[in-house]
């Protein structure tokens, strides 16, 4: 696997069509799960990537919102097995009260969760400031991947597939 340096524009190209990202927080509340990491599927609401920020709609009453308020450090994992693209994003999140931005990001899918629309009192707009991302992107066809892995198994040498790299916003 080769290593390349990419930009946040490249990051957006990799994740923009992935419907769900696994949004990971550290659970700080009382009980058996306190201190554990929790991941939940969330839909990225961005129409494009501006200012190295990712946007999400969440319930104000949900654990992810409470977790973010206790500890803003989060992780996001995006995976598209069909194109062999995998991305891990780390950053900080916070709840933002911005009705104009909420309206700009609003869509029919969000309406299923928040029937009150952009003004729904339970709707929390959460922004993630991207600090770092790591990606694995395999461009070879599935057949080529199998041939490379078979050769690797025979030779004992590590297979060289696709590219991997870091993305750090400026």
Coordinates of N, CA, C and O in Angstrom, one line a residue:
X1 N 0.9 -1.2 0.0 CA 0.0 0.0 0.0 C 0.9 1.2 0.0 O 1.8 1.3 0.8
X2 N 0.7 2.1 -0.9 CA 1.4 3.4 -0.9 C 0.8 4.4 0.0 O -0.3 4.3 0.4
X3 N 1.7 5.3 0.4 CA 1.2 6.4 1.3 C 1.3 7.7 0.6 O 2.3 8.0 0.0
X4 N 0.2 8.5 0.6 CA 0.1 9.8 0.0 C -0.5 10.8 1.0 O -1.3 10.4 1.9
X5 N -0.2 12.0 0.8 CA -0.8 13.1 1.6 C -2.0 13.7 0.7 O -1.8 14.0 -0.4
X6 N -3.2 13.7 1.3 CA -4.3 14.2 0.6 C -4.9 15.4 1.4 O -4.5 15.7 2.5
X7 N -5.8 16.1 0.7 CA -6.4 17.3 1.3 C -7.8 17.0 1.9 O -8.3 15.9 1.6
X8 N -8.4 17.9 2.5 CA -9.8 17.7 3.0 C -10.8 17.6 1.8 O -11.8 17.0 1.9
X9 N -10.4 18.2 0.7 CA -11.2 18.1 -0.5 C -11.2 16.6 -1.0 O -12.3 16.1 -1.4
X10 N -10.0 16.0 -0.9 CA -10.0 14.6 -1.2 C -10.8 13.7 -0.2 O -11.5 12.8 -0.6
X11 N -10.7 14.1 1.1 CA -11.5 13.5 2.1 C -13.0 13.5 1.8 O -13.7 12.5 1.8
X12 N -13.5 14.7 1.4 CA -14.9 14.8 1.0 C -15.2 13.9 -0.1 O -16.3 13.3 -0.1
X13 N -14.4 13.9 -1.1 CA -14.6 13.0 -2.3 C -14.8 11.5 -1.8 O -15.6 10.8 -2.4
X14 N -14.0 11.1 -0.8 CA -14.1 9.7 -0.3 C -15.3 9.5 0.5 O -15.9 8.4 0.4
X15 N -15.9 10.4 1.2 CA -17.0 10.2 2.1 C -18.3 10.7 1.7 O -19.3 10.3 2.3
X16 N -18.4 11.6 0.7 CA -19.6 12.3 0.4 C -20.8 11.4 0.0 O -21.9 11.7 0.3
X17 N -20.5 10.2 -0.6 CA -21.6 9.3 -1.0 C -21.8 8.2 0.0 O -22.6 7.3 -0.3
X18 N -21.1 8.2 1.1 CA -21.3 7.1 2.1 C -22.4 7.6 3.0 O -22.3 8.6 3.7
X19 N -23.5 6.9 3.0 CA -24.7 7.3 3.7 C -24.6 7.5 5.2 O -25.2 8.4 5.8
X20 N -23.9 6.6 5.8 CA -23.8 6.6 7.3 C -22.3 6.5 7.7 O -21.5 5.8 7.1
X21 N -22.0 7.3 8.8 CA -20.7 7.2 9.4 C -21.0 6.7 10.8 O -22.0 7.0 11.4
X22 N -20.1 6.0 11.4 CA -20.2 5.5 12.8 C -19.6 6.6 13.7 O -18.4 6.9 13.6
X23 N -20.5 7.3 14.4 CA -20.1 8.4 15.3 C -19.8 7.9 16.7 O -20.7 7.3 17.3
X24 N -18.6 8.0 17.1 CA -18.1 7.4 18.4 C -17.8 8.5 19.4 O -17.1 9.5 19.1
X25 N -18.4 8.3 20.6 CA -18.2 9.2 21.7 C -17.8 8.3 22.9 O -18.0 7.1 22.9
X26 N -17.3 9.0 23.9 CA -17.0 8.3 25.2 C -18.2 8.6 26.1 O -18.5 9.7 26.4
X27 N -18.8 7.5 26.6 CA -19.9 7.6 27.5 C -19.5 7.9 28.9 O -18.7 7.1 29.5
X28 N -20.0 9.0 29.4 CA -19.5 9.5 30.7 C -20.6 9.4 31.8 O -20.3 9.7 32.9
X29 N -21.7 8.9 31.4 CA -22.8 8.9 32.4 C -22.7 7.7 33.4 O -22.0 6.8 33.1
X30 N -23.5 7.8 34.4 CA -23.5 6.7 35.5 C -23.8 5.4 34.9 O -24.5 5.3 33.8
X31 N -23.4 4.3 35.5 CA -23.8 3.0 35.1 C -22.7 2.1 34.6 O -21.5 2.5 34.6
X32 N -23.1 1.0 34.2 CA -22.1 0.0 33.7 C -21.3 0.4 32.5 O -20.2 -0.1 32.3
X33 N -21.8 1.3 31.7 CA -21.2 1.7 30.4 C -20.4 3.0 30.6 O -19.8 3.4 29.6
X34 N -20.3 3.5 31.7 CA -19.5 4.8 31.9 C -18.1 4.5 31.5 O -17.4 3.6 31.9
X35 N -17.5 5.5 30.7 CA -16.2 5.4 30.3 C -15.9 4.6 29.0 O -14.9 4.6 28.5
X36 N -16.9 3.9 28.6 CA -16.8 3.0 27.4 C -17.0 3.9 26.1 O -17.8 4.9 26.2
X37 N -16.5 3.4 25.0 CA -16.7 4.1 23.7 C -18.0 3.5 23.2 O -18.2 2.3 23.2
X38 N -18.8 4.4 22.6 CA -20.1 4.0 22.0 C -20.1 4.6 20.5 O -19.8 5.8 20.4
X39 N -20.5 3.7 19.6 CA -20.6 4.2 18.2 C -22.0 4.0 17.7 O -22.7 3.0 18.1
X40 N -22.5 5.0 17.0 CA -23.9 4.9 16.5 C -23.8 5.4 15.0 O -23.1 6.3 14.7
X41 N -24.7 4.8 14.2 CA -24.7 5.3 12.8 C -25.4 6.6 12.7 O -26.5 6.8 13.3
X42 N -24.8 7.6 12.0 CA -25.3 8.9 11.8 C -25.1 9.3 10.4 O -24.1 8.9 9.7
X43 N -26.0 10.1 9.9 CA -25.9 10.6 8.5 C -25.2 12.0 8.5 O -25.7 12.9 9.2
X44 N -24.2 12.1 7.7 CA -23.5 13.4 7.6 C -24.4 14.3 6.7 O -24.9 13.9 5.7
X45 N -24.7 15.5 7.2 CA -25.7 16.3 6.6 C -25.1 17.3 5.6 O -25.8 18.0 4.8
X46 N -23.7 17.4 5.5 CA -23.1 18.3 4.6 C -23.5 18.1 3.1 O -23.8 17.0 2.7
X47 N -23.6 19.2 2.4 CA -23.8 19.2 1.0 C -22.4 19.3 0.3 O -22.3 19.0 -0.8
X48 N -21.5 19.9 1.0 CA -20.1 20.0 0.6 C -19.3 20.2 1.9 O -19.8 20.3 3.0
X49 N -18.0 20.2 1.8 CA -17.1 20.3 3.0 C -16.5 21.7 3.0 O -15.7 22.1 2.1
X50 N -17.0 22.5 3.9 CA -16.5 23.9 4.1 C -15.9 24.1 5.4 O -16.5 23.6 6.4
X51 N -14.8 24.7 5.5 CA -14.1 25.0 6.8 C -13.7 23.7 7.6 O -13.7 23.8 8.8
X52 N -13.6 22.6 6.9 CA -13.2 21.4 7.6 C -14.1 21.0 8.7 O -13.7 20.5 9.8
X53 N -15.4 21.1 8.4 CA -16.4 20.8 9.4 C -17.4 19.8 8.8 O -17.8 19.9 7.7
X54 N -17.9 18.8 9.7 CA -18.9 17.9 9.3 C -20.1 18.2 10.2 O -19.9 18.5 11.4
X55 N -21.3 18.1 9.6 CA -22.5 18.5 10.4 C -23.5 17.3 10.5 O -23.6 16.5 9.6
X56 N -24.1 17.2 11.7 CA -25.0 16.1 12.0 C -26.3 16.6 12.7 O -26.2 17.6 13.5
X57 N -27.4 16.0 12.5 CA -28.6 16.2 13.3 C -28.8 15.1 14.3 O -28.6 13.9 13.9
X58 N -29.0 15.5 15.5 CA -29.2 14.5 16.6 C -30.3 15.0 17.5 O -30.6 16.1 17.6
X59 N -30.9 14.0 18.3 CA -31.8 14.4 19.3 C -31.1 15.0 20.5 O -30.1 14.5 21.0
X60 N -31.7 16.1 21.0 CA -31.1 16.8 22.1 C -31.1 15.9 23.4 O -30.3 16.0 24.3
X61 N -32.0 14.9 23.4 CA -32.2 14.0 24.5 C -31.3 12.8 24.4 O -31.3 11.9 25.3
X62 N -30.5 12.7 23.3 CA -29.8 11.4 23.1 C -28.5 11.4 23.8 O -27.9 12.4 24.2
X63 N -28.0 10.1 24.0 CA -26.7 9.9 24.6 C -25.6 10.6 23.8 O -24.7 11.2 24.5
X64 N -25.6 10.5 22.5 CA -24.4 11.2 21.8 C -24.3 12.7 22.1 O -23.2 13.2 22.3
X65 N -25.4 13.4 22.2 CA -25.4 14.8 22.5 C -24.9 15.0 24.0 O -24.0 15.8 24.2
X66 N -25.4 14.2 24.9 CA -24.9 14.3 26.3 C -23.4 14.0 26.4 O -22.6 14.6 27.1
X67 N -23.0 12.9 25.6 CA -21.6 12.6 25.6 C -20.7 13.7 25.1 O -19.6 14.0 25.7
X68 N -21.1 14.3 24.0 CA -20.3 15.4 23.4 C -20.2 16.6 24.3 O -19.2 17.2 24.4
X69 N -21.3 16.8 25.1 CA -21.3 17.9 26.0 C -20.3 17.6 27.2 O -19.7 18.6 27.7
X70 N -20.1 16.4 27.5 CA -19.2 16.0 28.6 C -17.7 15.9 28.1 O -16.8 16.2 28.8
X71 N -17.6 15.4 26.8 CA -16.2 15.3 26.3 C -16.4 15.4 24.7 O -16.9 14.6 24.1
X72 N -15.9 16.5 24.2 CA -16.1 16.8 22.8 C -15.3 15.9 21.8 O -15.5 16.0 20.6
X73 N -14.4 15.1 22.3 CA -13.5 14.3 21.5 C -14.3 13.2 20.9 O -14.9 12.4 21.6
X74 N -14.3 13.1 19.5 CA -15.1 12.1 18.9 C -14.3 11.4 17.8 O -13.3 11.9 17.4
X75 N -14.8 10.3 17.3 CA -14.3 9.6 16.2 C -15.4 9.3 15.2 O -16.6 9.1 15.6
X76 N -15.1 9.2 13.9 CA -16.1 8.9 12.9 C -15.4 7.9 12.0 O -14.3 8.0 11.6
X77 N -16.2 6.8 11.6 CA -15.7 5.8 10.7 C -16.6 5.7 9.5 O -17.8 5.6 9.7
X78 N -16.1 5.8 8.3 CA -16.8 5.7 7.1 C -16.3 4.5 6.3 O -15.1 4.3 6.2
X79 N -17.2 3.7 5.8 CA -16.7 2.5 5.0 C -17.6 2.3 3.8 O -18.8 2.4 3.9
X80 N -16.9 2.1 2.7 CA -17.6 1.8 1.4 C -16.9 0.5 0.9 O -16.0 0.6 0.1
X81 N -17.4 -0.7 1.3 CA -16.8 -1.9 0.9 C -16.8 -2.1 -0.7 O -15.9 -2.7 -1.2
X82 N -17.8 -1.6 -1.3 CA -18.0 -1.7 -2.8 C -16.8 -1.1 -3.5 O -16.3 -1.6 -4.5
X83 N -16.3 0.1 -3.0 CA -15.2 0.7 -3.6 C -13.9 0.6 -2.9 O -12.9 1.1 -3.2
X84 N -14.0 -0.2 -1.8 CA -12.8 -0.5 -0.9 C -12.2 0.9 -0.4 O -11.0 1.1 -0.5
X85 N -13.1 1.7 0.1 CA -12.7 3.0 0.7 C -13.0 3.0 2.1 O -14.2 2.7 2.5
X86 N -12.1 3.3 3.0 CA -12.3 3.3 4.4 C -11.6 4.6 5.0 O -10.5 4.9 4.6
X87 N -12.4 5.3 5.8 CA -11.8 6.5 6.4 C -12.2 6.6 7.9 O -13.3 6.3 8.3
X88 N -11.2 7.0 8.6 CA -11.3 7.3 10.1 C -11.0 8.7 10.3 O -10.0 9.2 9.9
X89 N -12.0 9.4 10.9 CA -11.9 10.9 11.2 C -11.9 11.0 12.7 O -12.7 10.4 13.4
X90 N -11.0 11.9 13.2 CA -11.0 12.3 14.6 C -11.2 13.8 14.7 O -10.7 14.5 13.8
X91 N -11.9 14.2 15.7 CA -12.1 15.7 15.8 C -12.8 16.0 17.2 O -12.9 15.2 18.1
X92 N -13.3 17.2 17.2 CA -14.1 17.6 18.4 C -15.4 18.1 17.9 O -15.6 18.7 16.8
X93 N -16.4 17.8 18.7 CA -17.8 18.1 18.4 C -18.4 19.0 19.4 O -18.0 19.1 20.5
X94 N -19.4 19.8 18.9 CA -20.2 20.6 19.8 C -21.6 20.8 19.2 O -21.8 20.8 18.0
X95 N -22.5 21.1 20.1 CA -23.9 21.5 19.7 C -23.9 22.9 19.4 O -23.3 23.8 20.1
X96 N -24.5 23.3 18.2 CA -24.5 24.6 17.7 C -26.0 25.1 17.6 O -26.8 24.3 17.0
X97 N -26.3 26.2 18.1 CA -27.6 26.8 17.8 C -27.5 27.8 16.7 O -27.1 28.9 16.8
X98 N -27.9 27.3 15.5 CA -27.8 28.0 14.3 C -28.9 27.6 13.3 O -28.8 26.7 12.5
X99 N -30.1 28.3 13.5 CA -31.3 28.0 12.7 C -31.0 28.1 11.2 O -31.5 27.3 10.4
X100 N -30.3 29.2 10.9 CA -30.0 29.4 9.4 C -29.3 28.2 8.8 O -29.6 27.7 7.8
X101 N -28.2 27.7 9.5 CA -27.5 26.5 9.1 C -28.3 25.3 9.1 O -28.3 24.5 8.2
X102 N -29.2 25.1 10.1 CA -30.1 24.0 10.2 C -31.0 24.0 9.0 O -31.2 22.9 8.4
X103 N -31.6 25.1 8.7 CA -32.5 25.2 7.5 C -31.7 24.9 6.2 O -32.2 24.2 5.3
X104 N -30.5 25.3 6.1 CA -29.7 25.1 4.9 C -29.4 23.6 4.7 O -29.3 23.1 3.6
X105 N -29.2 22.9 5.8 CA -28.9 21.5 5.8 C -30.1 20.6 5.8 O -30.0 19.4 5.5
X106 N -31.3 21.1 6.0 CA -32.5 20.3 6.2 C -32.8 19.5 5.0 O -32.6 20.0 3.8
X107 N -33.4 18.3 5.2 CA -33.8 17.4 4.1 C -34.9 16.5 4.5 O -35.2 16.5 5.7
X108 N -35.5 15.8 3.6 CA -36.7 15.0 3.8 C -36.3 13.8 4.8 O -37.1 13.5 5.6
X109 N -35.1 13.3 4.7 CA -34.8 12.2 5.6 C -34.7 12.7 7.1 O -35.2 12.0 8.0
X110 N -34.3 13.9 7.3 CA -34.2 14.5 8.7 C -35.6 14.6 9.2 O -35.9 14.5 10.4
X111 N -36.6 14.9 8.3 CA -38.0 15.1 8.7 C -38.6 13.9 9.3 O -39.4 13.9 10.2
X112 N -38.1 12.7 8.9 CA -38.6 11.4 9.5 C -38.2 11.4 11.0 O -39.0 10.8 11.8
X113 N -37.1 11.9 11.4 CA -36.6 11.9 12.8 C -37.1 13.1 13.6 O -37.3 13.0 14.8
X114 N -37.3 14.2 12.9 CA -37.7 15.4 13.5 C -38.9 16.1 12.8 O -38.7 16.9 12.0
X115 N -40.1 15.6 13.1 CA -41.3 16.0 12.4 C -41.6 17.5 12.5 O -42.3 18.0 11.7
X116 N -41.0 18.1 13.5 CA -41.3 19.6 13.7 C -40.4 20.4 12.8 O -40.4 21.6 12.9
X117 N -39.7 19.8 11.9 CA -38.9 20.5 11.0 C -37.6 21.1 11.6 O -37.2 20.8 12.7
X118 N -37.0 22.1 10.9 CA -35.8 22.7 11.5 C -36.0 23.4 12.8 O -35.0 23.6 13.6
X119 N -37.2 23.7 13.2 CA -37.5 24.4 14.5 C -37.8 23.4 15.5 O -38.2 23.8 16.7
X120 N -37.8 22.1 15.2 CA -38.2 21.0 16.2 C -37.3 21.3 17.5 O -36.1 21.3 17.4
X121 N -38.0 21.4 18.7 CA -37.2 21.6 19.9 C -36.2 20.5 20.3 O -35.3 20.7 21.0
X122 N -36.5 19.3 19.8 CA -35.6 18.2 20.1 C -34.4 18.1 19.1 O -33.4 17.4 19.4
X123 N -34.4 18.9 18.1 CA -33.3 18.8 17.1 C -32.0 19.6 17.6 O -32.1 20.7 17.9
X124 N -30.9 18.8 17.6 CA -29.6 19.4 17.9 C -28.8 19.4 16.7 O -28.7 18.3 16.0
X125 N -28.2 20.5 16.3 CA -27.2 20.6 15.2 C -25.8 20.4 15.9 O -25.4 21.1 16.7
X126 N -25.1 19.3 15.4 CA -23.8 19.0 16.0 C -22.8 19.2 14.9 O -22.9 18.7 13.8
X127 N -21.8 20.0 15.2 CA -20.7 20.2 14.2 C -19.4 19.5 14.7 O -19.1 19.5 15.9
X128 N -18.7 18.9 13.8 CA -17.5 18.2 14.1 C -16.4 19.0 13.4 O -16.4 19.1 12.2
X129 N -15.4 19.5 14.1 CA -14.2 20.1 13.6 C -13.2 19.0 13.4 O -12.8 18.3 14.3
X130 N -12.8 18.8 12.1 CA -11.9 17.7 11.8 C -10.5 18.1 12.2 O -10.0 19.1 11.8
X131 N -9.9 17.2 13.0 CA -8.5 17.4 13.4 C -7.5 16.5 12.6 O -6.4 16.9 12.3
X132 N -8.0 15.3 12.3 CA -7.2 14.3 11.6 C -8.0 13.3 10.9 O -9.1 13.0 11.4
X133 N -7.6 12.8 9.8 CA -8.2 11.7 9.2 C -7.2 10.7 8.6 O -6.1 11.1 8.3
X134 N -7.5 9.5 8.6 CA -6.7 8.5 8.0 C -7.5 7.7 7.0 O -8.7 7.4 7.3
X135 N -7.0 7.4 5.8 CA -7.8 6.7 4.8 C -7.0 5.5 4.3 O -5.8 5.4 4.3
X136 N -7.8 4.5 3.8 CA -7.3 3.4 3.1 C -8.2 3.3 1.9 O -9.4 3.2 2.0
X137 N -7.6 3.4 0.7 CA -8.3 3.4 -0.6 C -7.7 2.5 -1.5 O -6.6 2.7 -2.0
X138 N -8.4 1.4 -1.8 CA -7.9 0.4 -2.7 C -8.5 0.6 -4.1 O -9.7 0.5 -4.3
X139 N -7.6 0.8 -5.1 CA -8.1 1.1 -6.5 C -8.1 -0.2 -7.4 O -8.8 -0.2 -8.4
X140 N -7.4 -1.2 -7.0 CA -7.3 -2.4 -7.8 C -8.7 -3.1 -7.8 O -9.4 -3.1 -6.8
X141 N -9.0 -3.8 -8.9 CA -10.2 -4.6 -9.0 C -10.2 -5.7 -8.0 O -9.1 -6.1 -7.5
X142 N -11.3 -6.3 -7.8 CA -11.4 -7.4 -6.8 C -10.5 -8.6 -7.3 O -9.8 -9.2 -6.5
X143 N -10.5 -8.9 -8.6 CA -9.7 -9.9 -9.2 C -8.2 -9.7 -9.0 O -7.5 -10.5 -8.6
X144 N -7.8 -8.4 -9.3 CA -6.4 -8.1 -9.1 C -6.0 -8.2 -7.6 O -4.9 -8.7 -7.3
X145 N -6.9 -7.8 -6.7 CA -6.6 -7.9 -5.3 C -6.4 -9.4 -4.9 O -5.5 -9.7 -4.2
X146 N -7.3 -10.3 -5.4 CA -7.1 -11.7 -5.1 C -5.8 -12.2 -5.7 O -5.1 -13.0 -5.0
X147 N -5.4 -11.8 -6.9 CA -4.1 -12.3 -7.5 C -2.9 -11.8 -6.6 O -2.0 -12.5 -6.4
X148 N -3.0 -10.5 -6.2 CA -1.9 -9.9 -5.4 C -1.8 -10.6 -4.1 O -0.7 -10.9 -3.6
X149 N -3.0 -10.9 -3.5 CA -2.9 -11.6 -2.2 C -2.4 -13.0 -2.3 O -1.7 -13.6 -1.5
X150 N -2.8 -13.7 -3.4 CA -2.4 -15.1 -3.6 C -0.9 -15.1 -3.8 O -0.1 -15.9 -3.3
X151 N -0.3 -14.1 -4.6 CA 1.1 -14.0 -4.8 C 1.8 -13.8 -3.5 O 2.9 -14.4 -3.2
X152 N 1.2 -12.9 -2.6 CA 1.8 -12.6 -1.3 C 1.8 -13.9 -0.5 O 2.8 -14.1 0.2
X153 N 0.8 -14.7 -0.5 CA 0.7 -15.9 0.3 C 1.8 -16.9 -0.1 O 2.4 -17.5 0.7
X154 N 2.1 -16.9 -1.4 CA 3.1 -17.8 -2.0 C 4.5 -17.3 -1.6 O 5.4 -18.1 -1.2
X155 N 4.7 -16.0 -1.8 CA 6.1 -15.4 -1.6 C 6.4 -15.1 -0.2 O 7.5 -14.9 0.2
X156 N 5.3 -14.9 0.6 CA 5.5 -14.5 2.0 C 5.8 -13.0 2.1 O 6.1 -12.5 3.2
X157 N 5.7 -12.2 1.0 CA 5.9 -10.8 1.1 C 4.5 -10.1 1.3 O 3.5 -10.5 0.7
X158 N 4.5 -9.0 2.0 CA 3.3 -8.2 2.3 C 2.7 -7.7 1.0 O 3.4 -7.2 0.1
X159 N 1.4 -7.9 0.8 CA 0.7 -7.4 -0.4 C 0.7 -5.9 -0.5 O 0.6 -5.2 0.5
X160 N 0.9 -5.4 -1.7 CA 0.9 -3.9 -1.9 C -0.4 -3.6 -2.7 O -0.5 -3.8 -3.9
X161 N -1.3 -3.1 -1.9 CA -2.7 -2.8 -2.5 C -3.0 -1.3 -2.1 O -2.9 -0.9 -1.0
X162 N -3.5 -0.6 -3.1 CA -4.1 0.7 -2.9 C -3.1 1.7 -2.2 O -1.9 1.6 -2.3
X163 N -3.8 2.6 -1.5 CA -3.0 3.7 -0.9 C -3.6 4.0 0.5 O -4.8 3.7 0.8
X164 N -2.8 4.5 1.4 CA -3.2 4.8 2.7 C -2.5 6.2 3.0 O -1.4 6.4 2.5
X165 N -3.2 7.0 3.8 CA -2.5 8.3 4.1 C -3.3 9.0 5.2 O -4.3 8.6 5.7
X166 N -2.7 10.2 5.5 CA -3.2 11.1 6.5 C -3.7 12.3 5.9 O -3.2 12.8 4.9
X167 N -4.7 12.9 6.5 CA -5.3 14.2 6.1 C -5.3 15.0 7.4 O -6.0 14.6 8.4
X168 N -4.7 16.1 7.4 CA -4.7 17.1 8.5 C -5.1 18.4 7.9 O -4.3 19.0 7.2
X169 N -6.2 18.9 8.4 CA -6.6 20.3 7.9 C -5.6 21.3 8.3 O -4.9 21.2 9.3
X170 N -5.5 22.3 7.5 CA -4.5 23.4 7.8 C -4.9 24.3 8.9 O -5.9 24.6 9.2

